[in-house]
Coordinates of C-alpha atoms in Angstrom, one line a residue:
Chain A
M1 CA -46.7 -42.8 11.6
T2 CA -46.5 -42.3 15.3
A3 CA -45.6 -39.1 17.0
I4 CA -42.6 -39.5 19.2
S5 CA -43.0 -37.3 22.2
T6 CA -40.1 -35.0 22.7
P7 CA -39.6 -32.6 25.6
E8 CA -41.1 -29.3 24.7
P9 CA -40.2 -26.1 26.4
A10 CA -42.9 -24.5 28.6
G11 CA -45.4 -22.5 26.7
V12 CA -45.7 -24.8 23.7
I13 CA -49.0 -26.6 24.2
H14 CA -49.0 -29.1 21.3
D15 CA -47.0 -30.1 18.3
I16 CA -49.1 -30.0 15.2
G17 CA -46.6 -32.3 13.6
Y18 CA -44.7 -32.1 10.3
R19 CA -46.5 -30.7 7.3
H20 CA -45.3 -31.3 3.8
Y21 CA -45.0 -28.4 1.4
D22 CA -47.0 -28.7 -1.7
G23 CA -47.1 -25.1 -2.8
A24 CA -45.3 -23.5 -5.7
R25 CA -41.6 -24.2 -6.5
L26 CA -40.3 -21.4 -8.7
G27 CA -37.4 -21.5 -11.0
R28 CA -33.9 -20.2 -11.0
G29 CA -35.0 -16.8 -12.0
H30 CA -36.8 -16.4 -8.7
A31 CA -33.7 -17.5 -6.8
R32 CA -31.6 -15.0 -8.8
V33 CA -33.9 -12.1 -8.0
A34 CA -34.1 -13.1 -4.3
L35 CA -30.3 -13.3 -4.1
T36 CA -29.9 -10.0 -5.8
R37 CA -32.4 -8.4 -3.4
H38 CA -30.6 -10.1 -0.4
S39 CA -27.2 -8.8 -1.6
L40 CA -28.5 -5.3 -2.4
R41 CA -29.8 -5.0 1.1
G42 CA -26.5 -6.3 2.4
A43 CA -24.6 -3.6 0.4
F44 CA -26.5 -0.9 2.4
G45 CA -26.4 -2.9 5.6
L46 CA -30.2 -3.3 5.8
G47 CA -31.2 -6.0 8.1
R48 CA -27.7 -6.0 9.6
S49 CA -26.2 -4.3 12.6
F50 CA -26.0 -0.5 12.9
R51 CA -22.3 -0.6 12.2
A52 CA -22.9 -2.2 8.8
K53 CA -25.2 0.7 7.8
V54 CA -22.8 3.6 8.7
M55 CA -20.3 3.4 5.8
P56 CA -22.8 3.1 2.9
F57 CA -25.1 5.8 4.2
V58 CA -22.3 8.2 5.1
L59 CA -21.1 7.8 1.5
L60 CA -24.6 8.3 0.1
V61 CA -24.9 11.5 2.0
I62 CA -21.5 12.7 0.7
M63 CA -22.7 11.9 -2.8
L64 CA -25.8 14.1 -2.2
L65 CA -23.8 17.1 -1.0
P66 CA -22.9 18.4 -4.5
A67 CA -26.6 18.2 -5.3
I68 CA -27.5 20.4 -2.4
V69 CA -24.8 22.9 -3.2
S70 CA -25.8 23.0 -6.8
I71 CA -29.5 23.7 -6.0
A72 CA -28.6 26.4 -3.5
G73 CA -26.2 27.9 -6.0
M74 CA -28.7 27.9 -8.8
A75 CA -31.3 29.4 -6.6
L76 CA -29.0 32.2 -5.3
A77 CA -27.1 33.1 -8.4
Q78 CA -30.1 32.4 -10.8
Q79 CA -27.7 30.6 -13.1
R80 CA -28.2 27.5 -15.1
G81 CA -26.2 24.3 -14.5
P82 CA -25.0 22.4 -11.4
V83 CA -21.5 22.9 -9.9
I84 CA -20.6 19.5 -11.4
D85 CA -22.1 19.1 -14.9
Y86 CA -24.3 16.0 -15.0
P87 CA -22.2 13.8 -17.3
N88 CA -19.0 14.6 -15.3
F89 CA -20.6 13.7 -11.9
A90 CA -19.3 10.1 -11.5
A91 CA -15.8 10.9 -12.6
T92 CA -15.6 13.9 -10.4
M93 CA -16.9 12.0 -7.4
S94 CA -14.8 8.9 -8.3
V95 CA -13.1 8.9 -4.8
V96 CA -16.5 8.4 -3.1
L97 CA -17.6 5.8 -5.6
A98 CA -14.3 4.0 -5.2
I99 CA -14.5 3.9 -1.4
F100 CA -18.1 2.6 -1.6
L101 CA -16.9 -0.1 -4.1
A102 CA -14.0 -1.0 -1.8
T103 CA -15.9 -1.2 1.4
Q104 CA -19.1 -2.8 0.1
S105 CA -17.8 -5.3 -2.6
P106 CA -16.3 -7.6 0.1
V107 CA -19.5 -7.3 2.1
L108 CA -21.2 -9.0 -0.9
V109 CA -18.7 -11.8 -1.6
A110 CA -16.4 -12.4 1.4
P111 CA -18.9 -13.9 4.0
D112 CA -20.0 -16.6 1.6
L113 CA -16.4 -17.6 1.0
R114 CA -15.2 -17.1 4.5
F115 CA -18.1 -18.9 6.3
R116 CA -18.4 -21.5 3.5
V117 CA -22.0 -20.7 2.6
L118 CA -21.4 -21.4 -1.1
P119 CA -22.0 -25.2 -0.9
L120 CA -25.5 -24.4 0.4
Y121 CA -26.2 -22.3 -2.7
F122 CA -24.7 -24.8 -5.2
S123 CA -26.4 -27.8 -3.6
R124 CA -29.6 -26.0 -4.6
P125 CA -30.8 -25.3 -8.2
V126 CA -28.7 -22.1 -8.2
T127 CA -25.8 -22.2 -10.6
V128 CA -22.4 -20.5 -10.6
G129 CA -23.7 -18.2 -13.3
D130 CA -26.8 -17.3 -11.4
Y131 CA -24.8 -16.5 -8.3
V132 CA -22.3 -14.2 -10.2
V133 CA -25.1 -12.5 -12.2
A134 CA -27.0 -11.8 -9.0
K135 CA -24.0 -10.4 -7.1
V136 CA -22.9 -8.2 -10.1
T137 CA -26.5 -7.0 -10.5
A138 CA -26.8 -6.1 -6.8
M139 CA -23.5 -4.2 -6.7
S140 CA -24.3 -2.4 -9.9
L141 CA -27.7 -1.4 -8.5
A142 CA -26.1 -0.2 -5.3
L143 CA -23.7 2.0 -7.4
L144 CA -26.6 3.2 -9.5
I145 CA -28.5 4.3 -6.5
L146 CA -25.4 6.3 -5.4
Q147 CA -25.4 8.1 -8.7
W148 CA -29.0 8.3 -9.8
L149 CA -30.2 9.7 -6.5
P150 CA -27.9 12.9 -6.5
L151 CA -28.3 13.3 -10.3
T152 CA -32.1 13.2 -10.1
V153 CA -32.2 15.4 -7.0
T154 CA -30.1 18.0 -8.8
F155 CA -32.2 17.8 -11.9
V156 CA -35.5 18.1 -10.1
G157 CA -34.0 21.0 -8.1
E158 CA -32.9 22.7 -11.4
L159 CA -36.5 22.3 -12.7
L160 CA -38.0 23.7 -9.6
V161 CA -35.6 26.6 -9.2
N162 CA -36.0 27.2 -12.9
P163 CA -33.2 29.8 -13.5
P164 CA -33.1 31.5 -16.9
G165 CA -32.0 29.5 -19.9
D166 CA -32.7 25.9 -21.1
P167 CA -32.7 23.1 -18.6
G168 CA -30.0 20.5 -19.1
T169 CA -32.4 17.6 -19.8
G170 CA -30.2 16.0 -22.5
R171 CA -27.1 16.1 -20.3
Y172 CA -29.1 14.7 -17.4
L173 CA -30.4 11.8 -19.4
A174 CA -26.9 11.1 -20.8
S175 CA -25.5 11.0 -17.3
M176 CA -28.2 8.5 -16.3
V177 CA -27.2 6.2 -19.1
L178 CA -23.5 6.8 -18.4
S179 CA -23.9 5.8 -14.8
V180 CA -25.1 2.4 -15.9
V181 CA -21.8 1.9 -17.7
Y182 CA -19.9 3.1 -14.7
S183 CA -21.8 0.8 -12.3
L184 CA -21.5 -2.3 -14.4
M185 CA -17.8 -1.9 -15.0
L186 CA -17.0 -1.0 -11.4
A187 CA -19.1 -3.8 -10.0
C188 CA -17.4 -6.4 -12.1
L189 CA -14.0 -5.1 -11.2
G190 CA -14.6 -4.6 -7.5
L191 CA -16.3 -7.9 -7.0
A192 CA -13.7 -9.8 -9.0
I193 CA -10.9 -8.3 -6.8
A194 CA -12.8 -8.8 -3.6
S195 CA -13.7 -12.4 -4.4
L196 CA -10.1 -13.4 -4.5
T197 CA -9.8 -13.3 -0.7
P198 CA -12.2 -14.6 1.9
R199 CA -11.0 -11.9 4.3
R200 CA -13.1 -8.7 4.2
G201 CA -10.4 -6.4 5.3
L202 CA -8.0 -7.7 2.7
G203 CA -10.7 -7.3 0.1
V204 CA -11.3 -3.6 1.1
A205 CA -7.5 -3.0 0.9
A206 CA -7.1 -4.7 -2.5
V207 CA -9.9 -2.7 -4.2
I208 CA -8.7 0.6 -2.7
A209 CA -5.1 -0.3 -3.8
F210 CA -6.3 -1.0 -7.3
Y211 CA -8.1 2.4 -7.4
L212 CA -5.1 4.3 -5.9
F213 CA -2.7 2.5 -8.2
T214 CA -4.5 3.2 -11.4
T215 CA -5.2 6.8 -10.4
A216 CA -1.7 7.5 -9.2
V217 CA 0.0 6.0 -12.2
S218 CA -2.3 7.8 -14.7
Q219 CA -1.8 11.1 -12.8
V220 CA 1.9 10.9 -12.5
L221 CA 2.4 9.8 -16.1
T222 CA 0.1 12.6 -17.3
E223 CA 2.0 15.2 -15.2
I224 CA 5.4 14.0 -16.5
L225 CA 4.3 13.7 -20.1
G226 CA 2.6 17.1 -19.8
S227 CA 5.7 18.8 -18.5
M228 CA 7.6 17.3 -21.5
S229 CA 4.9 19.0 -23.7
Q230 CA 3.8 15.6 -25.0
D231 CA 0.1 16.5 -24.6
D232 CA -1.1 13.6 -26.7
S233 CA 0.6 10.9 -24.7
A234 CA -0.4 12.7 -21.5
G235 CA -4.0 12.4 -22.6
W236 CA -3.6 8.6 -23.3
A237 CA -2.0 8.2 -19.8
L238 CA -5.2 9.5 -18.3
L239 CA -7.1 6.5 -19.7
I240 CA -5.2 4.2 -17.3
N241 CA -7.8 5.4 -14.7
P242 CA -10.9 3.3 -15.3
F243 CA -13.2 6.3 -14.4
Y244 CA -11.6 8.4 -17.1
L245 CA -12.2 5.6 -19.6
V246 CA -16.0 6.1 -19.2
D247 CA -15.5 9.9 -19.2
A248 CA -13.5 9.7 -22.5
V249 CA -16.3 7.7 -24.1
Q250 CA -18.8 10.4 -22.8
V251 CA -16.7 13.2 -24.4
W252 CA -16.5 11.1 -27.6
L253 CA -20.2 10.4 -27.8
T254 CA -21.8 13.6 -26.5
G255 CA -19.0 16.1 -27.4
A256 CA -19.4 17.6 -23.9
S257 CA -16.5 18.8 -21.8
A258 CA -14.3 16.3 -19.8
A259 CA -14.4 15.9 -16.1
M260 CA -11.7 17.6 -13.9
G261 CA -10.6 19.7 -16.8
N262 CA -9.0 16.7 -18.5
S263 CA -8.3 16.7 -22.1
Y264 CA -8.3 13.3 -23.9
P265 CA -6.4 12.8 -27.1
G266 CA -8.6 13.3 -30.1
G267 CA -9.3 10.7 -32.8
A268 CA -9.1 7.1 -31.7
S269 CA -9.2 7.6 -28.0
G270 CA -13.0 7.4 -27.7
P271 CA -13.4 4.0 -29.4
V272 CA -10.3 2.7 -27.6
A273 CA -11.7 3.8 -24.3
A274 CA -15.0 2.0 -25.1
L275 CA -13.1 -1.1 -25.9
G276 CA -11.2 -0.7 -22.6
I277 CA -14.5 -0.6 -20.7
V278 CA -15.8 -3.7 -22.4
A279 CA -12.5 -5.5 -21.8
L280 CA -12.3 -4.6 -18.1
T281 CA -15.9 -5.6 -17.5
A282 CA -15.5 -8.9 -19.3
L283 CA -12.2 -9.5 -17.4
G284 CA -13.9 -9.0 -14.1
G285 CA -16.8 -11.2 -15.1
A286 CA -14.5 -14.0 -16.3
V287 CA -12.5 -13.8 -13.0
L288 CA -15.7 -14.1 -11.1
I289 CA -17.0 -17.1 -13.0
L290 CA -13.6 -18.9 -12.8
R291 CA -13.3 -18.1 -9.1
Y292 CA -16.7 -19.5 -8.2
R293 CA -16.5 -22.5 -10.5
K294 CA -13.4 -23.5 -8.5
A295 CA -15.2 -22.8 -5.2
A296 CA -18.2 -24.8 -6.3
S297 CA -16.3 -28.1 -6.6
A298 CA -14.0 -27.5 -3.6
Chain B
M1 CA -38.3 -47.8 -4.7
T2 CA -34.7 -46.7 -4.7
I3 CA -33.6 -43.4 -3.2
L4 CA -30.2 -43.6 -4.6
A5 CA -28.0 -46.0 -6.4
T6 CA -24.3 -46.0 -7.5
E7 CA -22.7 -48.4 -10.0
G8 CA -18.9 -48.7 -10.1
L9 CA -18.6 -45.1 -8.8
T10 CA -15.0 -44.0 -8.7
K11 CA -13.4 -40.7 -7.8
R12 CA -9.7 -40.1 -8.1
F13 CA -8.0 -37.0 -7.0
P14 CA -4.4 -36.2 -8.1
R15 CA -3.0 -37.9 -5.0
V16 CA -5.7 -40.1 -3.6
T17 CA -8.5 -42.4 -4.7
A18 CA -11.5 -41.2 -2.7
L19 CA -14.0 -43.7 -4.1
D20 CA -13.1 -47.0 -5.6
T21 CA -15.7 -48.7 -7.8
L22 CA -18.4 -48.2 -5.2
S23 CA -21.8 -49.8 -5.9
V24 CA -24.5 -49.3 -3.3
T25 CA -28.3 -49.0 -3.3
V26 CA -30.3 -47.1 -0.7
T27 CA -34.0 -47.6 0.0
P28 CA -36.4 -45.2 1.8
G29 CA -35.8 -44.6 5.5
V30 CA -32.8 -43.6 7.5
T31 CA -29.5 -44.9 6.0
G32 CA -26.2 -44.6 7.8
L33 CA -23.0 -44.2 5.9
V34 CA -20.1 -45.1 8.1
G35 CA -16.4 -44.9 7.6
A36 CA -13.3 -43.5 9.1
N37 CA -12.3 -39.9 8.3
G38 CA -11.2 -39.9 4.7
A39 CA -13.1 -43.0 3.8
G40 CA -14.9 -41.1 1.0
K41 CA -18.2 -40.2 2.7
S42 CA -18.2 -36.5 1.9
T43 CA -16.9 -37.2 -1.6
L44 CA -19.8 -39.5 -2.2
I45 CA -22.3 -36.9 -1.1
K46 CA -20.8 -34.2 -3.3
I47 CA -21.0 -36.5 -6.3
L48 CA -24.6 -37.3 -5.5
L49 CA -25.4 -33.5 -5.3
G50 CA -23.6 -33.0 -8.7
L51 CA -21.0 -30.8 -7.2
L52 CA -18.2 -33.1 -8.1
E53 CA -17.8 -35.2 -11.2
P54 CA -17.0 -38.8 -10.8
T55 CA -13.9 -40.2 -12.6
A56 CA -15.9 -43.3 -13.6
G57 CA -19.2 -45.0 -12.9
T58 CA -22.7 -43.8 -12.6
A59 CA -24.9 -42.6 -9.8
Q60 CA -28.6 -41.9 -9.5
V61 CA -30.6 -40.0 -6.9
L62 CA -34.4 -40.5 -6.9
G63 CA -34.0 -42.2 -10.3
L64 CA -32.3 -39.2 -11.9
D65 CA -28.7 -39.4 -13.2
V66 CA -26.3 -37.1 -11.4
A67 CA -24.4 -36.4 -14.6
T68 CA -27.3 -35.1 -16.6
K69 CA -30.1 -34.3 -14.1
G70 CA -28.1 -32.5 -11.5
A71 CA -30.4 -29.4 -11.3
E72 CA -33.5 -31.6 -10.9
I73 CA -31.9 -33.6 -8.1
R74 CA -30.8 -30.5 -6.3
R75 CA -34.4 -29.3 -6.3
S76 CA -35.6 -32.3 -4.3
V77 CA -32.6 -32.8 -2.1
G78 CA -31.5 -31.2 1.2
Y79 CA -27.8 -31.0 2.2
M80 CA -26.3 -30.3 5.5
P81 CA -22.5 -30.0 5.1
E82 CA -20.0 -31.2 7.7
H83 CA -18.3 -27.9 8.1
D84 CA -19.6 -24.6 9.4
C85 CA -21.7 -22.8 6.8
L86 CA -23.5 -20.0 8.5
P87 CA -22.8 -16.3 8.1
P88 CA -22.7 -14.9 11.7
D89 CA -24.3 -11.6 11.1
L90 CA -27.7 -12.9 10.0
S91 CA -30.4 -14.3 12.3
A92 CA -31.4 -17.9 11.9
T93 CA -34.8 -16.8 10.6
E94 CA -33.4 -14.5 7.9
F95 CA -30.9 -17.1 6.8
V96 CA -33.3 -20.0 6.6
V97 CA -35.9 -17.8 4.8
H98 CA -33.2 -16.8 2.3
M99 CA -32.1 -20.4 1.7
A100 CA -35.8 -21.4 1.2
Q101 CA -36.0 -18.8 -1.5
M102 CA -32.8 -20.1 -3.1
S103 CA -34.6 -23.5 -3.4
G104 CA -37.5 -21.8 -5.3
L105 CA -40.0 -21.1 -2.6
P106 CA -42.0 -17.9 -2.9
R107 CA -41.3 -15.3 -0.2
T108 CA -44.4 -15.9 2.0
A109 CA -44.1 -19.6 1.7
A110 CA -40.4 -19.4 2.6
R111 CA -41.3 -17.5 5.8
E112 CA -43.9 -20.0 6.9
R113 CA -41.7 -23.0 6.1
A114 CA -38.7 -21.4 7.8
A115 CA -40.7 -20.7 11.0
D116 CA -42.1 -24.3 10.9
T117 CA -38.8 -25.9 10.3
L118 CA -36.9 -24.0 12.9
R119 CA -39.6 -25.0 15.4
H120 CA -39.2 -28.6 14.4
V121 CA -35.5 -28.6 14.9
G122 CA -36.0 -27.0 18.3
L123 CA -35.1 -23.3 17.9
Y124 CA -37.6 -20.9 19.4
E125 CA -37.0 -17.3 20.5
E126 CA -33.3 -17.4 19.9
R127 CA -34.0 -17.6 16.1
Y128 CA -34.2 -13.9 15.9
R129 CA -30.7 -13.3 17.2
P130 CA -27.6 -13.3 15.0
V131 CA -26.2 -16.8 14.4
G132 CA -22.7 -15.7 15.5
G133 CA -23.7 -15.9 19.1
Y134 CA -25.1 -19.5 18.9
S135 CA -23.7 -22.6 20.6
T136 CA -22.5 -25.4 18.4
G137 CA -25.7 -27.3 19.1
M138 CA -27.9 -24.4 18.0
K139 CA -25.7 -23.9 14.9
Q140 CA -26.1 -27.6 14.0
R141 CA -29.9 -27.1 14.3
V142 CA -29.9 -24.1 11.9
K143 CA -27.8 -26.1 9.5
L144 CA -30.3 -28.9 9.6
A145 CA -33.2 -26.5 9.3
Q146 CA -31.8 -25.0 6.0
A147 CA -31.5 -28.6 4.6
L148 CA -35.2 -29.3 5.4
V149 CA -36.8 -25.9 4.8
H150 CA -37.9 -26.7 1.2
D151 CA -39.4 -30.1 2.2
P152 CA -37.0 -32.2 0.2
R153 CA -37.6 -35.9 -0.5
V154 CA -34.1 -36.9 0.6
V155 CA -31.6 -35.2 2.9
F156 CA -27.9 -35.8 3.0
L157 CA -26.6 -35.1 6.5
D158 CA -22.8 -35.0 6.7
E159 CA -21.5 -35.7 10.2
P160 CA -24.5 -33.9 11.9
T161 CA -23.3 -34.9 15.4
N162 CA -19.8 -33.6 14.9
G163 CA -18.6 -31.4 17.8
L164 CA -21.7 -32.0 19.9
D165 CA -21.7 -33.0 23.6
P166 CA -23.4 -36.3 24.6
Q167 CA -26.7 -34.5 25.2
G168 CA -26.6 -32.6 22.0
R169 CA -25.7 -35.8 20.2
D170 CA -28.7 -37.6 21.6
D171 CA -31.0 -34.7 20.6
M172 CA -29.6 -34.6 17.1
L173 CA -30.0 -38.4 16.7
R174 CA -33.5 -38.3 17.9
L175 CA -34.2 -35.5 15.4
I176 CA -32.8 -37.5 12.6
R177 CA -35.0 -40.5 13.6
R178 CA -38.0 -38.2 13.5
I179 CA -37.1 -36.9 10.1
G180 CA -37.1 -40.4 8.8
A181 CA -40.1 -41.8 10.6
E182 CA -42.4 -38.9 11.3
F183 CA -41.5 -36.4 8.5
G184 CA -41.3 -39.1 5.9
I185 CA -38.1 -37.7 4.4
S186 CA -35.4 -40.3 3.5
V187 CA -32.1 -39.6 5.3
L188 CA -28.6 -40.4 4.3
V189 CA -26.5 -39.7 7.4
T190 CA -22.7 -40.1 7.7
S191 CA -20.7 -40.6 10.8
H192 CA -17.3 -42.0 11.7
L193 CA -18.8 -43.5 14.8
L194 CA -20.5 -46.8 14.1
G195 CA -22.2 -46.9 17.5
E196 CA -24.3 -43.8 17.3
L197 CA -25.9 -44.7 14.0
E198 CA -27.3 -48.0 15.3
R199 CA -30.0 -46.3 17.2
V200 CA -31.4 -44.3 14.3
C201 CA -30.7 -46.1 11.1
D202 CA -32.8 -48.7 9.2
H203 CA -30.0 -49.6 7.0
L204 CA -26.2 -49.2 7.3
I205 CA -23.5 -48.9 4.7
V206 CA -19.9 -49.2 5.8
I207 CA -17.1 -47.9 3.5
D208 CA -13.4 -47.8 4.0
G209 CA -10.8 -46.3 1.7
G210 CA -13.6 -45.6 -0.8
K211 CA -14.6 -49.3 -1.0
L212 CA -17.8 -50.9 0.2
L213 CA -17.3 -53.1 3.3
R214 CA -20.8 -54.0 4.0
S215 CA -24.4 -52.8 3.2
S216 CA -27.3 -54.4 5.0
A217 CA -30.4 -53.7 7.2
I218 CA -29.7 -52.8 10.7
G219 CA -31.4 -55.9 12.0
E220 CA -28.7 -58.1 10.3
F221 CA -26.0 -56.2 12.2
T222 CA -27.4 -56.3 15.6
G223 CA -30.3 -58.8 15.7
V224 CA -28.2 -61.9 15.4
T225 CA -27.0 -62.1 18.9
Q226 CA -28.9 -60.5 21.7
T227 CA -27.2 -59.9 25.0
V228 CA -28.5 -58.7 28.4
T229 CA -26.3 -56.5 30.6
V230 CA -26.4 -57.3 34.3
E231 CA -25.1 -55.1 37.0
V232 CA -25.1 -56.0 40.7
E233 CA -24.0 -54.0 43.7
E234 CA -21.6 -56.7 44.9
D235 CA -18.7 -58.3 43.3
S236 CA -20.0 -59.9 40.1
R237 CA -17.7 -62.8 39.8
P238 CA -19.7 -65.3 41.9
L239 CA -22.7 -64.4 39.8
A240 CA -20.8 -65.1 36.6
A241 CA -19.7 -68.4 37.9
R242 CA -23.2 -69.3 38.9
L243 CA -24.7 -68.4 35.5
G244 CA -22.0 -70.4 33.9
E245 CA -23.1 -73.4 35.9
L246 CA -26.6 -72.8 34.7
G247 CA -25.4 -73.1 31.1
E248 CA -25.4 -69.4 30.1
T249 CA -22.6 -67.7 28.1
V250 CA -21.3 -64.9 30.2
S251 CA -18.5 -62.4 29.6
A252 CA -17.4 -59.7 32.0
A253 CA -17.0 -56.1 31.0
G254 CA -15.6 -54.3 34.0
R255 CA -18.3 -54.4 36.7
L256 CA -20.9 -55.4 34.1
L257 CA -21.8 -58.9 32.9
M258 CA -22.9 -59.5 29.4
V259 CA -25.1 -62.6 29.2
K260 CA -26.0 -64.1 25.8
V261 CA -29.8 -64.4 25.5
R262 CA -30.8 -67.9 24.5
G263 CA -34.5 -67.3 25.1
P264 CA -36.8 -66.2 27.9
E265 CA -35.2 -68.8 30.2
T266 CA -32.0 -66.7 30.3
Y267 CA -33.8 -63.9 32.1
D268 CA -35.2 -66.4 34.6
A269 CA -31.8 -67.8 35.1
V270 CA -30.3 -64.3 35.9
R271 CA -33.2 -63.6 38.3
D272 CA -32.8 -66.9 40.1
A273 CA -29.0 -66.7 40.3
V274 CA -29.2 -63.2 41.8
C275 CA -31.8 -64.3 44.3
D276 CA -29.9 -67.4 45.3
L277 CA -26.7 -65.4 45.9
D278 CA -28.7 -62.8 47.8
M279 CA -27.3 -60.0 45.6
S280 CA -28.7 -56.5 44.9
L281 CA -29.5 -56.2 41.3
I282 CA -28.9 -52.6 40.0
R283 CA -29.6 -53.1 36.4
L284 CA -30.9 -55.6 33.9
E285 CA -30.6 -54.1 30.4
Q286 CA -31.5 -55.5 27.1
G287 CA -28.6 -54.6 24.9
R288 CA -28.2 -55.1 21.3
R289 CA -24.7 -55.9 20.4
R290 CA -22.6 -52.9 19.4
I291 CA -22.1 -52.6 15.7
E292 CA -18.4 -52.4 16.3
D293 CA -18.4 -56.0 17.5
V294 CA -19.9 -57.1 14.2
F295 CA -17.2 -55.3 12.3
R296 CA -14.3 -56.3 14.5
G297 CA -11.7 -57.8 12.2
S298 CA -13.0 -56.6 8.8
A299 CA -12.9 -53.0 9.9
A300 CA -10.4 -52.8 12.7
E301 CA -9.5 -49.2 11.8
I302 CA -13.1 -48.0 12.0
D303 CA -13.4 -49.8 15.3
E304 CA -10.6 -47.7 16.7
T305 CA -12.3 -44.5 15.8
G306 CA -15.5 -45.9 17.1
Q307 CA -14.1 -46.2 20.6
A308 CA -14.4 -42.5 21.4
G309 CA -18.1 -42.6 20.7
R310 CA -18.7 -45.8 22.6
T311 CA -18.2 -44.2 26.0
H312 CA -21.0 -41.8 25.3
E313 CA -23.1 -44.6 23.8
T314 CA -22.9 -46.7 26.9
T315 CA -23.7 -44.0 29.3
S316 CA -26.6 -42.7 27.3
A317 CA -28.0 -46.1 26.7
A318 CA -27.9 -46.8 30.4
A319 CA -29.7 -43.6 31.0
S320 CA -32.5 -44.2 28.5
G321 CA -32.9 -47.9 28.3
G322 CA -31.7 -49.3 31.5
V323 CA -34.1 -51.1 33.9
T324 CA -33.2 -50.0 37.4
V325 CA -34.4 -52.2 40.2

């Protein structure tokens, strides 16, 4: 093989020539982890411009505000329990979580669609399933950070302040498990909606519209049915809001109080809500798989 | 050894037949895949990558069947798509490192390979800036780098010279030649311009309407008839007449004369004729015949699309290969 001399810019003294790579070639699992990591960094704007970091970090700070208020409150009033009880934290802060989901889901999926990066993934060992799993995992982890951080800060604060009474360890642990359910369901829904359009702005609007629509419909129906004294139906109407689905399951399983002073209908509502969560998550996942299967062959 | 082989490969879309019982074999080296837009080049590459399923027929890459061994093929193949495929907010380095990891390289190795590969394609300090601010030429280099970063055994380059100016086109073609010759990676490169592939390919496949028009080594295309291009400062007609008298076959192309080379005596004849007529010789250039000429007739449509590229070809060939007196 002869080296063909090419004009080199000043400063490069010699070309050591092409070297073949004979190191390790890892499997799809490695690629999945790398894509998850890459997407998670993207969700918080790490490695991107300053502008990309503003939104996720502002929302993270807002999520931490109740924790600070709770710790201060417990220290001053010497009373047990944060302002928002642990298991009710996500449902109470649903607006912030929804905004994060709306602004960051398109960040994870839109560029690959819009700038047609997908063929580069699918011409590698990465499969559609790997891609979807990595994206959902990354978004779920981002949402988990948003919940686990304030929950844990509050709990550590409670232990340090140590006001009279028993610490809420059980409720804290339940909330940690609960947030996994929230994260997975929201990630699947948010990414599925965002993946339908290559435009980021449109994706943000679509996810927010979905949240506002379900919230508004459930709220209005609950109010109307409540004013007609049909309390049972009013309770069912609450479950149109995906956040309250998880909250209803929480009430069913732990027997704790509901978020925002809601009262869910007794009896079947818990299992029905659990089924609803599974159905919504599966629906989101299926939409994602179908969407990317179509994109892969396009 | 065979890099890839197809047998009766057919792909029908609801409204068009993109590939029609195509059977080709590609050996190591640089292979050009030529055809007009819509001839089925991109479809063929997508089938070879296992991204599209053929309607009928079989295809093998590196001896692996695309229908069953798609994952294994994708591990040892690099792909540079025709269209833009770069997210603008990432730097070239970050993007290529990421793509190396997607091919299974560990993180440290991915970094080293990305730095090496970007250097080989000619991206230096600018590789730390977001890709969004790059010129078309630089973007093409990043696209090429991501196809090479995992040191594949074969790369499929889909229209790599698309949208480049003559200089960028030359750089890209030189790079492709290096990949084949120096890096030892087999290349399948598509273009709708016949002329530009002649300089870099060992083998050429011409398809039209999804059908194979011709597949043969580059020498068979251009080696048959050698010509020498002669340019003189004065009117070239007397020279043409004189050469005709000396028994040479001459055709005029504008100010230039194309003289068919019979043997070394042709060059002597040109020299003597120019001396006798007391003319000033500007250029005496050994020119292989354009591939378009070979295909005139059988691929008239391709020839038409080839015209656009020929202007560039002539100027650049004159700049690089011309003998100026």
